[in-house]
Amino acid sequence: MTPRRRRPPPRPPRRRTRHRPRGSATRGAACSGASQRGIRCRARPQPTIDDGSHAGTPRTTDYRQGVVSETPPDHDAAGDAGAGSGLESERARRSARLAELRDAGVEPYPYRFDRTHTLTEVRERWGDLEAGTETDEAVAVAGRIMLRRDSGKLVFATVRDRSGEIQLFVSKAVVGDDAFADVKELDLGDWVGVHGTVMTTRKGELSVKVERVALLAKAVRPLPDKWHGLADTDTRFRQRYADLIVNAEARRTFEIRHAVIASFRRTLTERGFIEVETPVLHTEAGGALARPFVTHHNTLDLDLYLRIALELHLKRLIVGGMERVFEIGRIFRNEGISTRHNPEFTMMELYQAFGDMTDVMAITEELIVIAARDALGTTVIEIAGEPVDLAEPWPRARLVDLASEAIGDEVHPSQPVEHLRAIADRLDVRWEPQWGGGKLVEELFEATAESSLVRPTFVTGHPTEISPLARTDRTDPWLTERFELFVDRRELANGYSELNDPAEQRERFEAEQAAKDAGDATRGTVDEDYLRALEYGMPPTGGLGIGMDRVAMLLAGVDTIKEVILFPTLRPEVF
RNA sequence: GCGCCUCUAGCUCAACGGCAGAGCAGUGGACUCUUAAUCCAUUGGUUCAGGGUUCGAAUCCCUGGGGGCGCACCA
């Protein structure tokens, strides 16, 4: 069992993403959202509804009576609102409670609350109090009410802040009748600020003995099931806020993601890299082979592309003498969506002057190993069910050798295309006539060898044809000094010795342009400004790109990119 | 884009051609040491939408919508 499987004890294992996509919270949300705007829930062709006058519509009438502004703030109204059930009556009941508070002169959405401790700080400081201890230590804490246990003249509530949870101990005898009644009116999901003293119960549960409770924000909408949380992946991603409230696994995943990115920044800064920010809006979409998103600037009346890579601007900075630069930024590719692909994703790219491919391979290993240590406290993770120690050296193998071995026949981009096409046909690999030997060899590699790369592996020596920005291999003119890092059959990183000869770069660009003109939309164009930059002289340089989402996936142990992106791209919800 | 799967109360799930149900949440009540508190009572449904088959449809068929998975594209 690896540490990353650690879960808070009281909860059962959260379901992994793919099982049972059940329930349809989306609809519920859609309903209430719509009714706020006076639109009838579940849009059916029913033209009499959308005129805003709901009085004659039986199904919408009853719960509407409870809505704040229309409700006389007394208990009867709250009672009426609570009659019936379902989301709308629940929202009405909670809203009516808001109105009552306002009427009583209480601001249900105060501006601030000064706390003395986070909940984990309380636990750290008083965690070893013996059972049945009362202290005079006054604290002010804040959090969301997650659970409540009501036993007559005592109420126990579990509140949670970002750091952790703690129990509130509310005694009628301590707070008085009125305040006790107010506490009983609190709902699961409400944010509260609490003044009290630290104590432990007879069974030893560390608690805050409440003296005063202030409502910090009312939850008008009920929380998902307190035990099962949300199961429907659609709802989890669309309503990430709700997912984060009820799903500890999701919170943990994004903590890991944060730790990984923070770790990268720290490591690179320590090694003399400067963090920069380059344009997202490009006039040419270069640096990778991918379809771009197109957008438009009105005043300039100019079509622009969202960047598909960071590469070309960063290398301009190497020309400018910045020597070591990196950027962690969002990239956009107008391609398919899958468990491994989101249209926008986060890439880290770095460039190091005076180095080559071997330097950036070393940095790749270092970055990921240190990130694992920082995020998980260990370098041992589980990949495809097997424990793998990332700290062990990662094997390196040439792409052509891996492909040849998997095929059982030597392949190399220098071979006649007919020969390579015949092998492709034999292996049922589909090819296109404009592909040269390099592209064919890459396709053969992907079809045969790639799926066996589970443990971290550097694949090196990609054909020149598919690597227009990488420097030619010093021992083989058909290949480049390039590597890709594969882990769990996924490409995680890509780096090379950067091509810095402006004349050769122009030839490569022209080949890209020709391929694009021939109909391959993913291919590149001639970037004249970049060529001009190279003409000023770019020192020998090693460059690297790492897909941060995929590193986060690897270290968080999740198998869908949507699990590491807070708000993944989805079709718009129908309200 | 193609194939397969899926959608039932606010949430988690039953019912699989014959009266739409449970747990949680909510509501009313009991309880001064609970831990998903417990106990008693109880509200809540256009079964994703539309059409069809049938005496009868949540269930079978068709169309549409959302989502998931696989393939393709890519990182």
XYZ file of C-alpha atoms (C1' of nucleotides) in Angstrom:
650
model
C 0.000 0.000 0.000
C 1.470 3.260 -1.036
C 1.027 6.385 1.036
C -0.940 8.115 -1.676
C -3.777 5.676 -1.024
C -4.147 7.115 2.450
C -7.653 8.223 3.199
C -9.347 9.839 6.148
C -10.507 6.936 8.317
C -14.240 7.553 8.761
C -15.001 7.536 5.052
C -15.241 4.464 2.904
C -13.087 4.397 -0.209
C -14.390 6.862 -2.712
C -15.415 5.343 -5.927
C -13.062 5.754 -8.754
C -14.357 7.662 -11.646
C -15.564 5.143 -14.011
C -17.989 2.958 -12.168
C -21.613 3.682 -12.001
C -22.344 6.971 -13.565
C -25.674 7.173 -11.845
C -28.000 9.802 -10.693
C -28.412 13.024 -12.496
C -27.737 15.920 -10.247
C -27.322 18.094 -13.247
C -30.994 18.109 -13.723
C -31.656 19.142 -10.191
C -29.252 21.990 -10.461
C -30.717 22.902 -13.767
C -34.153 23.062 -12.247
C -33.399 25.381 -9.409
C -31.098 27.556 -11.433
C -33.807 27.971 -13.961
C -36.541 28.734 -11.525
C -34.503 31.559 -10.058
C -34.815 33.209 -13.375
C -38.490 32.525 -13.611
C -38.053 29.752 -16.111
C -39.922 26.568 -15.497
C -37.818 23.588 -14.605
C -37.445 20.909 -17.282
C -38.067 22.975 -20.338
C -40.899 21.310 -22.149
C -42.837 22.829 -24.951
C -45.333 24.515 -22.687
C -45.707 28.085 -23.844
C -47.863 29.286 -20.977
C -45.075 28.997 -18.474
C -42.405 31.523 -19.273
C -44.398 34.676 -18.684
C -43.163 34.983 -15.122
C -46.568 34.602 -13.524
C -46.502 31.289 -11.781
C -49.470 31.787 -9.577
C -51.693 29.510 -11.557
C -49.146 26.775 -11.972
C -49.833 24.212 -9.282
C -46.439 22.554 -9.143
C -44.494 25.745 -8.697
C -46.826 27.577 -6.396
C -46.277 26.012 -3.034
C -42.545 26.313 -2.741
C -42.521 29.836 -4.035
C -44.436 31.032 -1.032
C -41.392 30.379 1.074
C -38.937 32.466 -0.893
C -37.326 35.170 1.188
C -38.677 38.392 -0.124
C -42.268 37.238 -0.127
C -42.204 35.649 3.280
C -43.268 37.225 6.531
C -40.328 36.384 8.768
C -41.892 34.187 11.391
C -41.724 30.536 12.225
C -44.993 29.703 10.587
C -43.680 30.855 7.279
C -40.621 28.732 7.716
C -42.881 25.859 8.573
C -44.920 26.375 5.462
C -41.846 26.566 3.361
C -40.634 23.345 4.892
C -43.835 21.579 4.061
C -43.164 19.154 1.309
C -39.681 18.248 0.256
C -37.483 18.235 -2.729
C -34.838 20.741 -3.656
C -37.133 23.713 -4.068
C -38.815 23.396 -0.711
C -35.443 22.831 0.902
C -34.065 25.997 -0.642
C -37.201 27.832 0.355
C -36.916 26.654 3.940
C -33.304 27.737 4.207
C -34.035 31.048 2.544
C -36.871 31.661 4.950
C -34.408 31.147 7.773
C -32.251 33.902 6.258
C -35.192 36.255 6.317
C -35.894 35.429 9.932
C -32.336 36.240 10.892
C -32.402 39.543 9.066
C -35.644 40.389 10.731
C -34.056 39.676 14.086
C -31.275 42.101 13.222
C -28.684 39.420 12.470
C -26.619 39.782 9.317
C -26.520 36.276 7.795
C -23.626 37.214 5.495
C -21.223 39.169 7.705
C -18.135 40.783 6.201
C -15.403 39.013 8.129
C -14.473 36.754 10.966
C -11.193 36.779 12.823
C -10.080 33.320 13.745
C -7.266 32.498 16.113
C -6.517 28.996 14.839
C -7.173 26.772 11.889
C -8.750 23.474 12.871
C -5.523 21.620 12.321
C -3.698 24.136 14.494
C -6.165 23.392 17.277
C -5.552 19.698 16.808
C -1.775 20.135 16.760
C -1.750 22.229 19.886
C -4.303 20.312 21.970
C -4.385 16.951 20.244
C -3.095 15.000 23.229
C -5.491 16.302 25.866
C -6.797 13.459 27.991
C -10.405 12.434 27.644
C -12.812 14.461 29.715
C -10.620 17.575 29.991
C -11.968 21.109 30.039
C -9.552 23.997 29.458
C -9.813 27.771 29.701
C -8.043 28.148 26.370
C -10.194 30.421 24.242
C -10.156 29.938 20.485
C -11.996 31.378 17.530
C -12.364 28.968 14.642
C -14.333 28.948 11.415
C -15.589 26.302 9.066
C -18.476 24.633 7.316
C -20.925 22.437 9.204
C -20.548 18.956 7.765
C -22.369 16.752 10.284
C -24.629 17.318 13.217
C -25.645 15.108 16.128
C -28.423 16.428 18.259
C -29.151 14.908 21.650
C -31.689 17.090 23.353
C -29.869 19.764 25.293
C -26.528 18.964 23.665
C -25.614 19.405 20.037
C -22.461 18.047 18.457
C -21.457 19.360 15.084
C -18.515 18.534 12.887
C -17.094 21.595 11.175
C -14.417 21.626 8.545
C -12.015 24.206 7.224
C -9.311 23.713 4.596
C -6.944 22.228 7.118
C -9.181 19.688 8.818
C -12.201 18.993 10.973
C -13.151 19.435 14.571
C -16.198 18.795 16.714
C -18.250 21.583 18.228
C -19.746 20.846 21.616
C -22.821 22.982 22.204
C -24.544 22.809 25.567
C -27.842 24.513 26.192
C -26.743 25.263 29.723
C -23.656 27.099 28.460
C -25.013 29.137 25.575
C -28.506 29.828 26.874
C -31.891 29.023 25.428
C -31.949 31.554 22.591
C -28.478 30.844 21.282
C -29.144 27.128 21.587
C -32.268 27.494 19.500
C -30.232 29.397 16.928
C -27.688 26.604 16.794
C -30.461 24.130 16.162
C -31.537 26.238 13.213
C -28.174 25.862 11.517
C -28.110 23.618 8.470
C -25.533 21.265 7.077
C -23.417 23.300 4.708
C -23.623 26.586 6.631
C -20.380 28.431 7.335
C -19.943 29.392 10.961
C -17.484 31.290 13.118
C -17.186 29.963 16.638
C -15.848 31.388 19.881
C -15.279 28.840 22.594
C -12.812 26.900 24.671
C -10.874 23.763 23.927
C -12.066 20.565 25.582
C -12.272 16.838 25.097
C -15.391 14.747 25.538
C -15.633 11.763 27.844
C -14.745 9.551 24.928
C -11.744 11.763 24.152
C -12.950 13.626 21.091
C -11.162 16.962 20.832
C -13.845 19.634 20.674
C -14.484 23.335 20.889
C -16.932 24.034 23.673
C -19.039 26.708 22.086
C -19.750 30.028 23.739
C -20.939 31.935 20.662
C -21.660 30.891 17.096
C -21.914 33.381 14.265
C -23.350 32.430 10.913
C -20.753 33.444 8.315
C -22.676 32.374 5.246
C -25.919 30.509 4.858
C -26.040 27.497 2.543
C -29.349 27.809 0.801
C -28.774 24.643 -1.195
C -28.414 21.270 0.563
C -25.158 19.355 0.474
C -24.925 16.073 -1.409
C -25.259 12.879 0.625
C -23.063 13.199 3.697
C -21.693 9.714 3.363
C -21.757 8.811 -0.307
C -21.008 12.246 -1.713
C -21.382 12.659 -5.442
C -21.036 9.647 -7.711
C -22.015 11.085 -11.059
C -18.806 12.183 -12.740
C -20.620 14.721 -14.843
C -21.940 16.464 -11.743
C -18.595 16.204 -10.033
C -16.838 18.048 -12.847
C -19.551 20.580 -13.575
C -20.166 21.373 -9.914
C -16.572 21.033 -8.781
C -17.439 23.214 -5.779
C -19.809 20.505 -4.556
C -17.305 17.784 -5.389
C -14.645 19.536 -3.310
C -17.036 19.887 -0.388
C -17.967 16.226 -0.178
C -15.118 14.349 -1.830
C -11.887 14.110 0.136
C -10.225 12.311 -2.749
C -10.787 15.299 -5.022
C -9.366 17.667 -2.444
C -6.323 15.468 -2.076
C -5.793 15.287 -5.838
C -5.660 19.045 -6.183
C -3.367 19.362 -3.179
C -1.003 17.020 -4.982
C -1.287 18.999 -8.170
C -0.447 22.167 -6.299
C 2.495 20.496 -4.560
C 3.864 19.241 -7.875
C 3.732 22.632 -9.544
C 5.178 24.383 -6.505
C 7.942 21.774 -6.419
C 8.831 22.335 -10.070
C 9.063 26.085 -9.482
C 11.293 25.586 -6.460
C 13.604 23.122 -8.177
C 14.000 25.273 -11.274
C 14.523 28.477 -9.342
C 17.211 26.763 -7.282
C 18.953 25.741 -10.485
C 19.105 29.262 -11.859
C 16.072 29.235 -14.146
C 14.065 32.417 -14.547
C 10.293 32.157 -14.762
C 8.831 34.121 -17.651
C 5.455 34.666 -19.260
C 5.097 34.733 -23.015
C 2.079 35.480 -25.205
C -0.914 33.197 -25.310
C -2.214 34.911 -28.447
C -0.058 33.983 -31.403
C -0.087 35.135 -34.977
C 1.337 31.762 -35.938
C 0.669 28.542 -34.058
C 4.115 26.969 -33.850
C 6.255 24.835 -31.602
C 4.228 21.652 -31.897
C 2.186 19.670 -34.344
C -1.437 20.299 -33.441
C -4.584 22.011 -34.595
C -4.946 25.429 -32.959
C -7.950 27.365 -31.720
C -8.587 30.501 -33.738
C -9.772 33.738 -32.198
C -10.076 37.314 -33.330
C -8.896 40.691 -32.124
C -11.478 43.325 -32.986
C -9.481 46.552 -32.999
C -6.615 45.067 -34.944
C -9.110 43.128 -37.059
C -6.726 40.235 -36.775
C -7.199 36.497 -36.491
C -5.046 35.063 -33.734
C -4.259 31.551 -32.564
C -4.207 30.361 -28.981
C -0.754 28.940 -28.390
C -0.170 25.234 -28.917
C 3.280 25.346 -27.300
C 5.565 27.676 -25.374
C 8.666 26.741 -27.288
C 9.330 29.418 -29.889
C 8.994 32.402 -27.595
C 11.131 30.824 -24.909
C 13.919 30.145 -27.377
C 13.755 33.768 -28.505
C 14.633 34.566 -24.891
C 17.643 32.254 -25.097
C 18.725 34.250 -28.153
C 18.260 37.329 -25.976
C 20.773 35.934 -23.514
C 18.505 34.891 -20.647
C 20.340 31.527 -20.562
C 17.903 29.599 -18.387
C 14.178 30.237 -18.657
C 11.014 28.354 -17.926
C 7.298 28.918 -18.167
C 4.390 27.017 -16.665
C 1.429 27.918 -18.753
C -1.801 26.947 -20.353
C -1.744 25.551 -23.833
C -4.672 24.991 -26.164
C -5.028 22.292 -28.764
C -8.114 21.881 -30.854
C -8.042 18.098 -30.806
C -10.138 15.310 -29.397
C -11.028 14.939 -25.727
C -10.140 11.727 -23.931
C -9.028 10.404 -20.573
C -5.604 11.805 -21.430
C -6.534 14.953 -23.362
C -8.237 18.182 -22.402
C -8.405 21.036 -24.941
C -6.571 23.308 -22.522
C -3.805 21.894 -20.422
C -0.753 23.013 -18.512
C 2.743 22.669 -19.877
C 6.061 23.411 -18.273
C 8.790 24.203 -20.756
C 12.373 25.099 -19.978
C 15.435 25.996 -22.026
C 19.004 25.847 -20.862
C 21.800 27.503 -22.810
C 25.059 25.636 -23.376
C 23.365 22.296 -22.725
C 21.954 19.578 -24.916
C 19.475 16.731 -24.710
C 21.408 14.894 -22.014
C 21.209 17.849 -19.636
C 17.478 18.190 -19.926
C 16.990 14.444 -19.531
C 18.744 14.720 -16.200
C 16.563 17.675 -15.213
C 13.427 15.773 -16.200
C 14.289 12.955 -13.857
C 15.193 15.314 -11.083
C 12.056 17.418 -11.389
C 9.710 14.464 -11.239
C 11.525 12.613 -8.476
C 11.682 15.735 -6.309
C 8.043 16.490 -7.049
C 7.062 13.006 -5.930
C 8.970 13.507 -2.712
C 7.423 16.937 -2.149
C 3.876 15.923 -3.005
C 3.756 12.413 -1.574
C 6.719 12.132 0.742
C 7.949 9.130 -1.192
C 9.332 8.254 -4.596
C 7.565 4.906 -4.621
C 4.289 5.061 -6.487
C 1.939 2.539 -7.958
C 1.856 2.285 -11.735
C -0.536 -0.150 -13.367
C -0.855 -1.995 -10.070
C 2.885 -2.391 -9.516
C 5.053 -0.419 -7.082
C 7.688 1.594 -8.919
C 10.481 3.578 -7.314
C 10.878 6.685 -9.435
C 14.262 7.295 -7.842
C 15.788 4.344 -9.685
C 17.497 5.394 -12.933
C 15.152 5.452 -15.900
C 16.102 3.255 -18.841
C 16.860 4.852 -22.202
C 16.293 3.319 -25.597
C 16.289 4.530 -29.175
C 12.893 4.743 -30.798
C 14.091 2.854 -33.883
C 15.515 0.070 -31.725
C 12.336 -0.302 -29.676
C 10.242 -0.388 -32.835
C 12.564 -2.820 -34.583
C 12.591 -5.120 -31.588
C 8.813 -5.064 -31.238
C 8.304 -5.692 -34.938
C 11.036 -8.308 -35.251
C 12.333 -6.525 -38.304
C 14.784 -3.656 -38.582
C 13.056 -0.330 -39.255
C 14.747 3.018 -39.880
C 13.675 6.217 -41.632
C 16.460 5.756 -44.153
C 14.730 2.685 -45.568
C 12.631 3.015 -48.710
C 9.083 4.094 -47.897
C 7.674 1.120 -49.819
C 9.460 -1.216 -47.423
C 8.071 0.631 -44.372
C 4.584 0.796 -45.855
C 4.673 -2.955 -46.408
C 5.541 -3.501 -42.741
C 2.750 -1.136 -41.763
C 0.304 -3.075 -43.906
C 1.457 -6.324 -42.390
C 0.802 -4.903 -38.896
C -2.494 -3.288 -39.849
C -1.092 0.186 -39.235
C -2.888 2.687 -41.393
C -0.688 5.173 -43.259
C -1.076 8.089 -45.597
C 0.716 8.579 -48.894
C 2.341 11.882 -47.954
C 4.127 10.284 -44.994
C 7.862 9.824 -45.334
C 9.997 7.188 -43.667
C 10.294 9.149 -40.442
C 6.565 9.472 -39.878
C 6.072 5.816 -40.813
C 8.662 4.669 -38.298
C 7.032 6.773 -35.584
C 3.638 5.277 -36.357
C 5.119 1.798 -36.242
C 6.664 2.579 -32.878
C 3.358 3.841 -31.505
C 1.508 0.821 -32.782
C 3.936 -1.755 -31.468
C 6.307 -0.650 -28.726
C 4.593 2.258 -26.991
C 2.040 0.224 -25.069
C 4.773 -1.704 -23.270
C 6.346 1.405 -21.729
C 4.878 1.249 -18.253
C 7.838 2.084 -16.068
C 9.471 5.473 -16.738
C 11.437 5.155 -19.978
C 13.269 7.658 -22.134
C 12.669 7.009 -25.804
C 15.289 8.783 -27.894
C 16.253 9.581 -31.453
C 13.001 10.593 -33.128
C 13.101 10.885 -36.900
C 13.931 14.313 -38.309
C 10.742 14.365 -40.355
C 8.566 14.604 -37.234
C 10.909 16.855 -35.237
C 11.237 20.155 -37.084
C 12.742 22.055 -34.160
C 15.193 19.426 -32.921
C 18.809 19.232 -33.816
C 20.040 16.436 -36.063
C 21.593 13.486 -34.261
C 25.347 13.873 -34.352
C 25.733 10.238 -35.412
C 22.696 9.663 -37.648
C 21.407 12.281 -40.107
C 17.941 10.676 -40.261
C 17.322 11.121 -36.573
C 17.332 13.988 -34.087
C 18.712 14.441 -30.603
C 15.302 14.161 -29.067
C 13.647 12.170 -26.310
C 10.211 11.516 -24.992
C 9.527 10.249 -21.491
C 6.880 7.555 -21.281
C 5.243 6.406 -18.049
C 2.258 4.114 -17.877
C 1.975 4.180 -21.678
C 1.541 7.940 -21.603
C 3.938 10.541 -22.930
C 4.901 12.807 -20.066
C 7.799 14.818 -21.393
C 9.493 15.757 -24.617
C 12.878 17.368 -25.030
C 15.770 17.870 -27.354
C 18.970 19.501 -28.338
C 17.572 22.625 -29.955
C 18.164 23.319 -33.607
C 19.950 26.690 -33.729
C 21.173 26.859 -37.330
C 18.870 29.431 -38.990
C 19.430 28.062 -42.487
C 18.555 24.513 -41.526
C 15.615 25.746 -39.468
C 14.286 27.566 -42.522
C 14.460 24.365 -44.569
C 12.600 22.461 -41.830
C 9.923 25.159 -41.619
C 9.496 25.096 -45.375
C 8.953 21.346 -45.267
C 6.316 21.899 -42.583
C 4.603 24.560 -44.652
C 4.607 22.232 -47.651
C 2.979 19.471 -45.600
C 0.393 21.909 -44.271
C -0.345 23.131 -47.788
C -0.737 19.507 -48.789
C -3.587 19.223 -46.315
C -2.145 18.236 -42.919
C -3.680 20.844 -40.598
C -1.428 19.921 -37.702
C 1.754 20.900 -39.481
C 3.578 24.174 -39.011
C 4.350 27.327 -40.910
C 7.467 29.401 -41.593
C 7.918 31.666 -38.591
C 9.979 34.497 -40.051
C 10.420 36.320 -36.780
C 11.758 33.180 -35.137
C 14.207 32.704 -37.992
C 15.313 36.310 -37.612
C 15.927 35.641 -33.926
C 18.024 32.576 -34.741
C 20.085 34.717 -37.116
C 21.205 36.782 -34.129
C 22.663 33.529 -32.821
C 21.194 31.089 -30.322
C 23.759 29.309 -28.162
C 23.660 25.524 -27.998
C 20.544 24.796 -25.972
C 18.705 21.925 -24.378
C 14.912 22.260 -24.204
C 12.204 20.365 -22.372
C 8.428 20.270 -22.146
C 6.523 18.417 -19.425
C 2.768 17.901 -19.323
C 1.930 19.016 -15.805
C -1.527 17.484 -15.831
C -0.069 14.099 -16.616
C 2.541 14.368 -13.907
C -0.267 15.242 -11.513
C -2.225 12.218 -12.760
C 0.751 9.959 -12.223
C 1.461 11.140 -8.702
C -2.174 11.407 -7.647
C -2.819 7.919 -8.981
C -5.829 8.900 -11.089
C -6.500 7.658 -14.586
C -8.439 10.553 -16.074
C -7.061 13.986 -16.883
C -10.408 15.466 -15.816
C -9.565 14.415 -12.263
C -6.586 16.774 -12.163
C -8.222 19.719 -13.936
C -10.557 21.678 -11.669
C -12.951 22.625 -14.423
C -12.404 20.333 -17.400
C -13.888 21.229 -20.747
C -17.456 19.896 -21.051
C -20.386 20.606 -23.256
C -22.421 23.477 -21.816
C -25.007 22.414 -19.306
C -28.620 22.777 -20.396
C -30.427 24.935 -17.847
C -16.386 11.748 -35.864
C -17.749 6.042 -35.140
C -19.062 1.834 -31.632
C -20.660 0.155 -26.746
C -22.723 1.487 -21.921
C -25.588 4.824 -18.965
C -29.532 8.604 -17.086
C -35.273 6.759 -11.267
C -36.654 11.918 -5.005
C -31.787 17.262 -3.253
C -27.803 12.986 -2.674
C -26.706 7.433 -2.807
C -29.274 3.447 -4.790
C -33.690 -0.495 -5.484
C -37.703 -1.969 -8.551
C -36.082 -4.926 -15.037
C -43.532 -5.695 -18.640
C -48.160 -5.633 -13.559
C -49.573 -0.378 -7.194
C -42.344 3.651 -8.243
C -39.469 2.036 -3.072
C -35.273 2.348 0.675
C -31.139 4.944 3.208
C -29.305 9.894 3.849
C -30.898 14.997 3.739
C -35.690 17.701 5.164
C -40.082 18.188 8.567
C -42.567 16.970 13.706
C -41.366 14.544 18.362
C -37.791 12.051 22.416
C -32.852 12.336 24.379
C -26.817 16.539 28.456
C -21.134 12.826 25.769
C -22.628 12.010 20.278
C -18.967 10.120 16.218
C -22.432 8.466 9.152
C -25.418 9.514 16.766
C -29.894 6.747 18.003
C -35.348 5.998 18.436
C -40.704 7.176 16.796
C -43.591 9.565 13.008
C -43.574 11.942 8.251
C -43.240 15.161 3.395
C -41.143 14.562 -1.260
C -41.470 11.602 -8.315
C -43.653 14.258 -15.745
C -38.449 7.500 -13.812
C -33.495 12.907 -19.124
C -37.008 14.650 -23.431
C -40.198 13.260 -27.489
C -42.474 9.373 -30.202
C -43.868 4.089 -30.723
C -45.205 -1.257 -29.250
C -48.630 -3.188 -25.425
C -54.728 -4.286 -21.923
C -50.570 -2.184 -19.156
C -43.870 0.876 -20.026
C -39.085 3.393 -15.281
C -38.585 -1.476 -17.706
C -39.147 -3.243 -24.748
C -38.283 -0.314 -29.675
C -37.041 4.464 -32.353
C -35.275 9.626 -32.377
C -32.942 13.495 -29.704
C -29.960 15.364 -25.317
C -26.140 14.824 -21.225
C -22.264 11.771 -19.425
C -18.761 7.552 -19.315
C -15.622 3.956 -21.828
C -13.191 2.179 -26.349
C -11.415 3.570 -31.340
C -9.514 7.767 -34.256
C -6.667 12.568 -33.495
C -3.098 14.165 -30.091
C 0.314 15.481 -25.192
